[in-house]
Amino acid sequence: MSAVALIERDFAVPDIRCAGCIAKLEQGLVRDRRIAAARVNFTEKRVHLSCTPDADMPDLLGAFTTLGFEAHPIGTGEEADAEAETSRALLRAVAVSGFAMMNIMLLSVSVWSGAMGATRDLFHWLSAMIALPTVAYAGRPFFRSAWRALRHRRTNMDVPISIGVLLVSVMSLYETATHGAHAYFDGTVMLLFFLLCGRWLDSVMRDRARGGFTALLRNMGTGAMVFRHERSAHWVDATALEPGMEMLVAAGERLAADGVVAGGSSSIDLSLLTGESAPQTVRLDDIVHAGTLNLDAPLRVRVTAAGADTAIADIARLMGEAAQGKSRYVRIADRAARLYAPAVHTLALLAFAGWMIAGAGWHHSLLIAAAVLIITCPCALGLAVPAAQIVAAGALMRKGVLIKDGSALERLSEVDLALVDKTGTLTLGRPEAQGLDRLDIGIKSLILALAQASRHPLSEALTRGLQVHDVRPADIRSIRETPGFGVEGRWSDRMVTLGRPIGTELGEALATQLAVDSRPVATIRFADRLRPDAAEAIEALRGEGIGAMILSGDRAEAVAPVARELGIMAQTAMSPQDKLEAIARQAALGHKVLMIGDGLNDGPALAAGHASMAPGSASDVGKNAADCIFLGDRLMPVVEAIRMARRTQAVVRQNFMLAIVYNVVAVPLAFLGLVTPLVAAIAMSGSSLLVVGNALRLKAAMW
């Protein structure tokens, strides 16, 4: 097979539940001769296949079906629909089971208060009428998963849950039909409600962790006008572009492919790729990349790479590989679940067999076995992590930090080295006009009138700066913008222009100039300044035992002043691959790296870091690749998120201890026949509430 060129395919598989599912898929799929390798991304519930060219899509889908899993090819849009529908279905099931649980508990209170005879039978039948449809509807996620597993002669966590729920439901119906004293519909529905809550919370956190590809594709041009010959051009979709074609890129349009400038000159916004906020001038034979924005004038670009061969697609591939590495960490955390199903089945069977041998009869023995199944339901264990993470994520959200992936808090608590991008991360990432307060009010009003008529980044910076000074725009008419040169208009009988400075004494400094009748009146420089609390945040990181270093794609001259002011080391002119390698080197030295960046060029590094954060002003790709997003101009939320993550981990450890103590005490009692299915459900629910209550303490810790 090694001599055959393999093709790569990705599939969404929503039914991956535990480490057993991962092992089943990775070991089972490669038994098909056409599949060379299968790798599961548990976080995103996706499977990556390397297969031979003769493997058709129906055959690959059939391989998943044979193992008991439904798969959806990624890229068709079906996977997004399936994932969204799964979350919606879980939420509906939580609502239905919660509503049913409250009504059945009201009926049960009447029975517990001493209702007898026909009244008790009536309440039992009413409970059955509510509970049975609820079990049939809300229990479907567990039943479907368990049935698929059993049909293919394997087991998973949903098998004992389904057996317990069905067993107690059937026995409760038997008790009701035979006028028995005890029915356990309340316990069954309560069990489903708490299990569904845990699964829905888990689904919510996973949804936030998914998908950088959709955002990445939004940054690509959808197509381009391609020349047929010198005077005629036609629209070609991005997927049909090929090397050698010559495309016309209008001002304000994103490039749909990589290429070389074959005609014209303009300014290109490269912030998506390099993080550099200043537009870059491009001329004949300069290289330009897909996803960047042409700002000033039309360009003729000869395509050199399109589709999967572009730089932006390469960055997407690096992000995917880095995310795969992160999923291995999640597997380790989930490995313990592999023992759950066989252990619970064994315990329940032993309880049933032991009590049958002891002469308790099938009815009593079944009740004890059902109590063992219910009391060992992993609700508290299942809620131990997501409950703490959801509370912490909510508290951080009020502080301006958005947590996308629950496991990010776990990883964030372990970091001991911060690698920080400069532009847009340590700095504000937008040009700020310098020295506006020294200008005459008349000049300010002329500049504002011209600047607010343009969407150029420097014009927008001028508009923002002058509006702070409460300046009113002058009465300028016939305003006209010339791409590549600036804005001009008529003020009384005079011509005023705002644009590229005359002369070369400014060098490469970012600046613009106001001229009246072609005579320069004022020159304004621009700079990207540090975030107001950058120094304080770096010092606070040191206080938490976390060193900091700059990783930047900018030139050394641009980075050096920032590094000096903050007193930290810096590496400059780094490509996305260089940043990945820097993170790998630090990881090899035993460091847990926190990557903080904002641009598309930081995407792979953000995905590869042990944990990652991006500012709210970051590109869509940067925000999708990062685990957390902090809002506003301050950098201190980074430190606050780390402190909260460490508190959260302490609560998670306490929750695990509570769950373990619960099982150590409750399981022997159930095994000895001292617990009915109802008491088992209440005990299981009580342990869940205890875990949730402990997690809620995090809310107070943030204030």
XYZ file of C-alpha atoms in Angstrom:
703
model
C 0.000 0.000 0.000
C 2.966 2.263 0.614
C 3.647 2.437 -3.164
C 0.141 3.832 -3.800
C -0.472 7.573 -3.486
C -2.986 7.948 -0.649
C -5.777 10.475 -0.475
C -6.967 12.148 2.728
C -10.620 12.273 3.855
C -12.261 13.768 6.953
C -15.552 12.646 8.488
C -17.733 13.979 11.293
C -18.777 11.154 13.657
C -21.131 12.519 16.353
C -21.474 9.189 18.203
C -17.904 9.056 19.529
C -18.488 8.813 23.297
C -15.428 7.403 25.004
C -11.989 5.900 24.651
C -13.600 2.578 23.660
C -15.193 4.251 20.614
C -11.813 5.742 19.657
C -10.073 2.369 19.860
C -12.888 0.686 17.920
C -12.696 3.209 15.081
C -8.913 3.445 14.806
C -8.404 -0.311 14.953
C -11.544 -1.358 13.073
C -11.351 0.972 10.063
C -7.855 -0.105 9.025
C -9.107 -3.671 8.584
C -10.570 -2.416 5.294
C -7.738 -2.929 2.784
C -8.434 0.491 1.216
C -7.867 2.403 4.483
C -4.208 2.836 5.426
C -4.674 4.886 8.603
C -7.501 6.258 10.747
C -7.082 8.932 13.372
C -9.822 10.203 15.717
C -10.065 13.808 16.884
C -12.149 13.322 20.044
C -12.530 17.045 20.754
C -14.176 17.709 17.393
C -15.651 14.182 17.086
C -14.050 13.749 13.684
C -12.066 10.993 11.972
C -9.257 11.538 9.475
C -8.658 8.708 6.981
C -5.719 8.031 4.671
C -7.091 5.763 1.951
C -6.344 4.488 -1.536
C -7.755 6.313 -4.586
C -10.123 3.414 -5.389
C -11.969 3.899 -2.050
C -15.318 5.427 -3.020
C -17.274 7.551 -0.580
C -20.116 4.974 -0.177
C -17.498 2.309 0.651
C -15.890 4.518 3.302
C -19.266 5.372 4.835
C -20.061 1.653 4.806
C -16.881 0.947 6.790
C -18.136 3.278 9.531
C -21.601 1.688 9.443
C -20.092 -1.777 9.829
C -18.535 -0.635 13.103
C -21.833 0.871 14.311
C -21.152 4.572 13.659
C -22.831 7.156 11.451
C -20.361 9.341 9.559
C -20.775 12.476 7.462
C -18.122 13.591 4.945
C -16.689 16.968 5.956
C -16.985 19.666 3.341
C -20.476 18.839 2.161
C -22.181 20.884 4.890
C -23.848 17.754 6.268
C -21.472 17.551 9.225
C -22.325 21.057 10.429
C -26.036 20.274 10.179
C -25.567 16.997 12.060
C -23.577 18.610 14.902
C -26.036 21.478 15.266
C -28.976 19.074 15.239
C -27.328 16.919 17.942
C -27.033 19.906 20.299
C -30.602 21.004 19.597
C -31.938 17.479 20.156
C -30.125 17.216 23.494
C -31.527 20.550 24.636
C -35.066 19.481 23.713
C -34.575 16.218 25.611
C -33.312 18.102 28.697
C -36.386 20.350 28.623
C -38.828 17.462 28.187
C -37.255 15.305 30.920
C -36.987 18.275 33.317
C -40.655 19.181 32.866
C -41.732 15.534 33.258
C -39.527 15.082 36.343
C -41.160 18.013 38.153
C -44.688 16.714 37.472
C -43.892 13.116 38.465
C -42.203 14.272 41.680
C -45.397 16.148 42.633
C -47.378 12.904 42.199
C -44.743 10.943 44.129
C -44.939 13.336 47.071
C -48.631 12.445 47.378
C -47.789 8.716 47.395
C -45.039 9.223 49.962
C -47.519 11.206 52.108
C -49.601 8.081 52.611
C -51.894 7.691 49.616
C -53.248 4.143 49.546
C -55.430 1.846 47.429
C -57.117 3.298 44.369
C -55.650 6.767 44.971
C -52.100 5.373 44.946
C -52.857 3.328 41.825
C -54.214 6.450 40.119
C -51.049 8.431 40.910
C -48.902 5.546 39.685
C -50.833 5.362 36.387
C -50.589 9.141 35.946
C -46.841 8.903 36.575
C -46.600 6.090 34.024
C -48.519 8.143 31.429
C -45.971 10.954 31.834
C -42.840 8.858 32.327
C -43.130 6.270 29.553
C -43.405 8.753 26.636
C -40.642 10.819 28.288
C -38.351 7.790 28.523
C -39.130 6.893 24.907
C -38.307 10.427 23.726
C -35.566 11.714 26.049
C -33.813 8.359 26.294
C -33.230 8.084 22.535
C -29.613 9.370 22.603
C -28.687 6.555 25.025
C -30.845 3.852 23.426
C -29.602 4.532 19.887
C -25.972 4.524 20.945
C -26.401 1.364 23.050
C -28.275 -0.451 20.256
C -25.594 0.357 17.681
C -22.923 -0.921 20.048
C -24.767 -4.145 20.900
C -25.695 -4.807 17.267
C -21.995 -4.880 16.444
C -21.145 -6.985 19.513
C -19.452 -4.305 21.547
C -20.376 -2.190 24.572
C -20.053 1.426 25.673
C -21.118 3.702 28.534
C -24.685 3.950 27.201
C -25.363 0.205 27.452
C -25.624 -0.055 31.292
C -27.483 3.285 31.388
C -30.058 2.015 28.873
C -30.435 -1.323 30.645
C -30.957 0.439 33.996
C -33.549 2.868 32.620
C -35.509 0.174 30.729
C -35.333 -2.315 33.595
C -36.670 0.141 36.170
C -39.367 1.385 33.747
C -40.606 -2.137 33.020
C -40.599 -3.112 36.701
C -42.426 0.089 37.650
C -45.074 -0.661 35.018
C -45.396 -4.194 36.401
C -45.792 -2.779 39.954
C -48.445 -0.345 38.720
C -50.384 -3.024 36.829
C -50.322 -5.407 39.826
C -51.293 -2.691 42.374
C -47.809 -2.839 43.949
C -46.735 -0.414 46.646
C -43.696 0.941 44.825
C -43.150 2.370 41.351
C -39.949 4.138 40.347
C -40.945 6.342 37.430
C -39.665 9.372 39.358
C -36.231 7.810 39.703
C -36.086 6.867 36.007
C -36.940 10.329 34.704
C -34.705 12.039 37.257
C -31.848 9.822 36.133
C -32.419 10.743 32.491
C -32.632 14.454 33.291
C -29.262 14.584 35.059
C -27.566 12.388 32.466
C -28.867 14.602 29.678
C -27.744 17.758 31.519
C -24.189 16.402 31.655
C -24.255 15.392 28.000
C -25.692 18.721 26.861
C -23.099 20.713 28.863
C -20.407 18.592 27.261
C -21.925 19.189 23.811
C -22.007 22.969 24.378
C -18.322 23.085 25.268
C -17.390 20.900 22.287
C -19.373 23.093 19.889
C -17.232 26.046 20.958
C -14.083 24.081 20.244
C -15.036 23.205 16.675
C -14.394 24.674 13.331
C -11.670 27.071 12.160
C -12.111 25.960 8.579
C -15.371 27.803 7.920
C -13.924 31.069 9.198
C -10.758 30.484 7.230
C -12.642 29.993 3.971
C -14.531 33.240 4.580
C -11.209 35.078 4.268
C -10.615 33.726 0.748
C -11.931 35.546 -2.259
C -14.822 33.607 -3.767
C -13.453 34.068 -7.279
C -11.859 36.566 -9.668
C -12.219 38.261 -13.044
C -9.820 36.365 -15.322
C -8.560 37.770 -18.628
C -9.462 35.760 -21.719
C -7.368 38.158 -23.764
C -6.157 41.730 -23.327
C -9.550 43.468 -23.341
C -11.946 40.833 -22.128
C -12.337 39.214 -18.717
C -14.862 36.798 -17.214
C -15.673 35.632 -13.675
C -14.026 32.396 -12.537
C -14.900 30.700 -9.273
C -12.019 30.274 -6.781
C -12.207 26.482 -7.140
C -11.632 26.768 -10.920
C -8.603 29.089 -10.792
C -5.371 27.574 -12.125
C -1.704 28.598 -12.190
C -0.899 30.724 -15.210
C -4.271 32.514 -15.329
C -4.152 36.306 -15.060
C -6.797 37.837 -12.799
C -7.957 41.409 -12.244
C -8.253 42.334 -8.546
C -10.240 45.507 -7.946
C -9.576 47.916 -5.059
C -11.405 46.689 -1.946
C -11.401 43.056 -3.146
C -9.764 40.054 -1.450
C -7.435 37.878 -3.512
C -8.764 34.428 -4.381
C -5.352 32.849 -5.153
C -1.628 33.340 -4.603
C 0.186 35.096 -7.415
C 2.652 37.650 -8.730
C 1.759 41.230 -9.652
C 1.733 41.421 -13.451
C 0.490 44.985 -13.737
C -0.327 48.070 -11.619
C 0.646 49.013 -8.074
C -1.415 49.244 -4.909
C -1.384 48.790 -1.120
C -2.213 45.399 0.337
C -3.604 44.789 3.828
C -1.489 41.856 5.075
C -2.724 41.938 8.676
C -4.560 38.633 8.135
C -1.306 36.834 7.283
C 1.457 38.692 9.113
C -0.355 40.682 11.800
C 1.346 43.840 10.491
C -1.217 46.632 10.704
C 0.465 48.972 8.182
C -0.600 48.398 4.541
C 2.239 47.200 2.282
C 2.875 48.675 -1.151
C 3.136 46.108 -3.974
C 4.457 46.676 -7.492
C 5.353 44.671 -10.585
C 6.699 41.155 -9.793
C 5.860 41.383 -6.056
C 4.292 38.253 -4.520
C 0.722 38.508 -3.188
C -1.344 35.943 -1.268
C -4.923 34.697 -1.246
C -7.040 36.180 1.540
C -5.210 39.537 1.636
C -7.116 42.728 0.811
C -6.269 45.034 -2.107
C -6.760 48.568 -0.755
C -5.997 51.228 -3.315
C -5.930 50.451 -7.043
C -6.742 47.611 -9.469
C -4.019 44.981 -9.878
C -3.315 42.385 -12.540
C -2.108 39.233 -10.800
C -0.705 36.125 -12.476
C -1.865 33.090 -10.475
C 0.915 30.869 -9.116
C -1.080 28.736 -6.662
C -4.810 28.171 -6.132
C -7.101 26.204 -3.848
C -5.279 23.768 -1.566
C -1.864 25.012 -2.719
C -2.261 28.587 -1.423
C -0.507 29.906 1.681
C -3.835 30.287 3.495
C -4.688 26.620 2.800
C -1.251 25.632 4.079
C -1.958 27.498 7.299
C -5.290 25.654 7.586
C -3.458 22.341 7.218
C -0.968 23.288 9.945
C -3.865 24.262 12.233
C -5.515 20.893 11.644
C -2.334 18.979 12.444
C -1.776 21.029 15.598
C -5.358 20.419 16.767
C -4.880 16.677 16.225
C -1.976 16.825 18.654
C -4.185 18.471 21.251
C -6.821 15.723 20.954
C -4.336 13.136 22.246
C -4.353 14.964 25.567
C -8.130 14.620 25.765
C -7.872 10.890 25.136
C -5.705 10.392 28.199
C -8.291 12.140 30.374
C -11.040 9.917 28.942
C -9.168 6.621 29.188
C -10.625 5.814 32.616
C -14.108 5.604 31.094
C -13.071 2.455 29.183
C -13.452 0.381 32.354
C -16.835 1.788 33.302
C -19.223 -0.387 31.233
C -17.713 -3.820 31.989
C -17.318 -2.943 35.677
C -20.959 -1.871 36.052
C -22.287 -4.884 34.119
C -20.251 -7.205 36.308
C -21.427 -5.567 39.523
C -25.107 -5.700 38.513
C -24.859 -9.340 37.396
C -23.076 -10.296 40.606
C -25.772 -8.552 42.650
C -28.563 -10.341 40.748
C -26.869 -13.745 40.924
C -25.910 -13.366 44.568
C -29.408 -12.436 45.687
C -30.963 -15.215 43.559
C -28.651 -17.715 45.216
C -29.583 -16.213 48.585
C -33.248 -16.952 47.766
C -34.512 -13.393 47.366
C -36.556 -14.240 44.229
C -36.321 -12.725 40.726
C -38.380 -9.618 41.540
C -36.283 -8.506 44.510
C -33.018 -9.550 42.819
C -33.893 -7.529 39.718
C -34.706 -4.475 41.858
C -31.310 -4.702 43.553
C -29.537 -5.132 40.201
C -31.418 -2.094 38.860
C -30.460 -0.084 41.960
C -26.803 -0.993 41.353
C -27.056 0.130 37.709
C -28.675 3.445 38.684
C -26.461 4.252 41.640
C -23.330 3.708 39.566
C -24.532 6.031 36.797
C -21.632 8.423 36.215
C -23.716 11.612 36.619
C -21.529 13.146 39.333
C -18.379 12.085 37.523
C -19.856 13.355 34.258
C -20.759 16.717 35.798
C -17.543 17.094 37.835
C -15.648 18.708 34.983
C -18.274 20.439 32.773
C -20.126 21.993 35.752
C -16.955 23.666 37.049
C -15.950 24.699 33.541
C -19.345 26.198 32.706
C -19.429 28.230 35.958
C -15.847 29.428 35.427
C -16.573 30.269 31.777
C -19.630 32.312 32.852
C -17.640 34.216 35.494
C -14.841 34.949 33.026
C -17.334 36.078 30.396
C -18.477 38.832 32.742
C -14.814 39.871 32.978
C -14.468 40.012 29.198
C -12.869 36.595 28.613
C -14.673 34.075 26.396
C -13.769 30.413 26.911
C -14.439 28.350 23.777
C -13.268 24.947 24.934
C -13.840 23.587 28.437
C -10.589 21.649 28.423
C -8.802 24.960 27.786
C -9.214 25.852 31.473
C -7.480 22.609 32.386
C -4.582 23.359 30.070
C -4.508 27.067 30.956
C -3.964 26.189 34.618
C -0.778 24.289 33.705
C 1.044 26.878 31.554
C 4.466 28.102 32.670
C 5.626 30.052 29.604
C 3.792 32.705 27.557
C 4.804 33.273 23.913
C 3.226 36.520 22.752
C 2.772 38.023 19.301
C 3.519 41.754 19.096
C 1.211 43.465 16.616
C -2.379 43.362 17.757
C -1.543 41.471 20.947
C 0.999 43.442 22.964
C 0.068 46.467 20.869
C -3.442 47.577 19.986
C -2.951 46.433 16.379
C -4.328 49.550 14.777
C -2.498 52.714 13.613
C -2.925 55.650 15.992
C -2.344 59.217 14.773
C 0.460 60.961 16.678
C 0.618 64.650 17.694
C -2.933 65.641 16.728
C -3.207 67.876 19.789
C -0.405 70.110 18.429
C -2.326 70.957 15.249
C -4.321 74.147 14.744
C -8.093 73.699 15.076
C -8.615 74.859 11.482
C -6.223 72.214 10.171
C -7.907 69.567 12.319
C -11.293 70.417 10.822
C -9.916 70.157 7.255
C -8.305 66.773 7.994
C -11.486 65.420 9.603
C -13.660 66.501 6.650
C -11.415 64.617 4.211
C -10.604 61.613 6.437
C -14.179 60.744 7.284
C -14.957 60.425 3.549
C -12.532 57.478 3.176
C -12.449 53.882 4.493
C -8.650 53.677 4.271
C -7.151 52.446 7.624
C -5.155 55.677 8.075
C -8.230 57.812 7.370
C -10.201 55.817 9.917
C -7.408 56.313 12.476
C -7.494 60.071 11.837
C -11.278 60.154 12.186
C -11.114 58.264 15.509
C -8.354 60.523 16.852
C -10.006 63.808 15.866
C -13.435 62.830 17.142
C -11.847 62.451 20.596
C -10.780 66.128 20.330
C -14.378 67.158 19.612
C -13.464 68.617 16.200
C -16.135 69.662 13.698
C -15.440 68.955 10.008
C -14.842 71.882 7.647
C -17.210 72.554 4.777
C -15.397 70.815 1.937
C -17.236 69.994 -1.261
C -16.638 67.835 -4.341
C -14.699 65.317 -2.240
C -13.118 62.602 -4.362
C -10.868 59.682 -3.436
C -8.145 58.536 -5.817
C -6.962 54.990 -4.987
C -3.270 54.988 -4.164
C -3.010 58.766 -3.707
C -5.581 60.015 -1.194
C -8.642 62.238 -0.837
C -9.132 65.688 -2.297
C -11.894 68.305 -2.287
C -12.697 72.019 -2.676
C -12.579 74.259 0.392
C -13.890 77.723 -0.615
C -11.879 78.317 -3.815
C -8.903 76.231 -2.774
C -7.970 72.607 -3.431
C -7.176 70.540 -0.298
C -5.700 67.041 -0.377
C -4.991 64.410 2.251
C -2.708 61.632 1.077
C 0.765 60.312 0.470
C 3.461 62.716 1.783
C 5.508 64.631 -0.766
C 9.275 63.946 -0.535
C 11.168 60.936 0.854
C 12.531 62.300 4.151
C 10.013 60.171 6.110
C 11.508 56.938 4.749
C 9.260 53.943 5.477
C 7.493 55.679 8.372
C 3.702 55.460 8.232
C 2.407 59.000 7.594
C -0.047 61.138 5.676
C 0.025 64.799 4.677
C -2.511 67.623 4.349
C -1.834 70.036 1.485
C -3.652 73.221 0.440
C -3.229 74.164 -3.223
C -0.407 71.560 -3.413
C 1.471 73.262 -0.520
C 2.119 70.911 2.457
C 0.426 72.211 5.622
C 0.685 69.344 8.109
C 2.259 65.879 8.227
C 0.819 63.300 10.623
C 2.728 60.183 11.644
C 1.111 56.974 12.837
C 2.202 54.368 15.359
C 0.826 51.173 16.842
C 1.053 51.771 20.620
C 1.258 49.267 23.457
C -1.835 48.160 25.313
C -2.238 50.414 28.370
C -1.540 47.666 30.936
C 0.930 45.552 28.928
C 3.808 46.095 31.376
C 1.568 45.387 34.377
C 0.298 42.162 32.770
C 3.823 40.898 31.972
C 4.833 41.594 35.585
C 1.715 39.806 36.878
C 2.552 36.772 34.717
C 6.005 36.675 36.318
C 4.285 36.787 39.711
C 2.329 33.664 38.715
C 5.567 31.887 37.764
C 5.044 32.338 34.014
C 7.863 33.719 31.878
C 7.103 35.675 28.691
C 8.745 36.014 25.260
C 7.741 37.762 22.026
C 7.274 35.697 18.835
C 6.665 38.098 15.962
C 6.488 38.053 12.193
C 7.478 41.740 12.168
C 10.917 43.145 11.436
C 13.473 43.318 14.271
C 13.471 47.144 14.147
C 9.718 47.191 14.796
C 9.858 44.661 17.649
C 12.958 45.870 19.531
C 11.396 49.005 21.166
C 8.473 46.937 22.516
C 10.760 44.209 23.881
C 12.977 46.830 25.575
C 10.027 48.621 27.170
C 8.593 45.368 28.574
C 11.962 43.863 29.506
C 11.443 40.552 27.688
C 13.226 38.557 24.965
C 11.962 38.487 21.382
C 12.287 36.421 18.206
C 11.461 38.299 14.996
C 10.612 37.790 11.300
C 9.006 34.437 12.081
C 6.774 32.542 9.652
C 3.850 30.393 10.891
C 6.109 27.331 10.574
C 8.859 29.072 12.594
C 6.385 29.766 15.395
C 5.256 26.150 15.387
C 8.854 25.003 15.679
C 9.526 27.477 18.516
C 6.577 26.055 20.449
C 7.760 22.490 19.779
C 11.238 23.358 21.098
C 9.822 24.817 24.312
C 7.509 21.808 24.724
C 10.511 19.485 24.299
C 12.183 21.365 27.146
C 9.190 20.530 29.332
C 7.389 23.869 29.154
C 3.604 24.184 28.913
C 3.264 27.008 26.393
C 0.522 29.632 26.409
C 0.395 31.144 22.892
C -1.171 34.601 22.636
C -1.666 35.976 19.117
C -4.166 37.507 16.749
C -3.334 37.171 13.029
C -3.965 34.401 10.538
C -0.215 33.736 10.666
C -0.652 32.915 14.370
C -3.408 30.346 13.669
C -1.186 27.214 13.613
C 0.765 28.393 16.668
C -2.474 29.104 18.566
C -3.705 25.610 17.747
C -0.368 24.034 18.736
C 0.106 25.807 22.078
C -0.726 23.896 25.240
C -3.296 26.679 25.665
C -3.949 29.755 23.574
C -5.615 33.158 23.783
C -6.467 35.819 21.199
C -7.750 39.397 21.563
C -11.261 40.210 20.391
C -9.755 42.290 17.574
C -8.037 39.190 16.116
C -8.839 37.792 12.684
C -11.662 35.245 12.467
C -9.099 32.499 12.021
C -7.105 33.612 15.062
C -10.242 33.691 17.188
C -11.319 30.244 15.974
C -7.909 28.700 16.605
C -7.585 30.142 20.132
C -9.009 28.482 23.233
C -9.977 31.817 24.825
C -10.700 35.336 23.590
C -10.228 38.455 25.711
C -12.118 41.642 24.896
C -11.131 45.288 25.167
C -7.755 47.028 25.078
C -6.422 45.629 28.390
C -4.053 42.632 28.624
C -4.722 41.833 32.305
C -7.685 39.526 31.430
C -5.029 37.025 30.324
C -3.678 36.871 33.890
C -7.176 36.795 35.399
C -8.105 33.843 33.138
C -5.038 31.888 34.293
C -5.851 32.542 37.943
C -9.455 31.416 37.403
C -8.286 28.304 35.520
C -6.138 27.293 38.491
C -9.068 27.767 40.897
C -11.265 25.731 38.543
C -8.847 22.822 38.543
C -8.861 22.815 42.347
C -12.680 22.584 42.293
C -12.587 19.820 39.655
C -10.273 17.761 41.876
C -12.650 18.301 44.817
C -15.577 17.235 42.621
C -13.810 14.039 41.632
C -13.162 13.271 45.294
C -16.852 13.865 46.116
C -17.906 11.536 43.270
C -15.466 8.832 44.371
C -16.568 9.044 48.017
C -20.203 8.813 46.867
C -19.525 5.631 44.916
C -17.446 4.088 47.698
C -20.337 4.588 50.149
C -23.370 4.053 47.885
C -22.365 1.055 45.748
C -21.852 -1.374 48.665
C -25.213 -0.270 50.150
C -26.964 -0.968 46.826
C -25.141 -4.250 46.430
C -26.327 -5.335 49.886
C -29.959 -4.586 48.974
C -30.255 -1.599 51.328
C -31.181 0.849 48.541
C -34.305 0.875 46.366
C -34.179 2.216 42.770
C -35.858 5.444 43.969
C -33.333 5.983 46.766
C -30.586 5.160 44.277
C -31.908 7.830 41.887
C -32.177 10.377 44.715
C -28.668 9.549 45.948
C -27.313 9.794 42.423
C -29.105 13.139 41.924
C -27.902 14.363 45.345
C -24.303 13.633 44.414
C -24.825 15.543 41.169
C -26.277 18.544 43.021
C -23.366 18.464 45.481
C -20.916 18.578 42.592
C -22.804 21.444 40.921
C -23.009 23.361 44.246
C -19.280 23.023 44.758
C -18.696 24.316 41.228
C -20.887 27.363 41.921
C -18.335 28.541 44.502
C -16.198 29.608 41.549
C -18.752 32.307 40.806
C -18.021 34.021 44.116
C -14.263 33.509 43.780
C -14.177 35.800 40.732
C -15.437 38.838 42.638
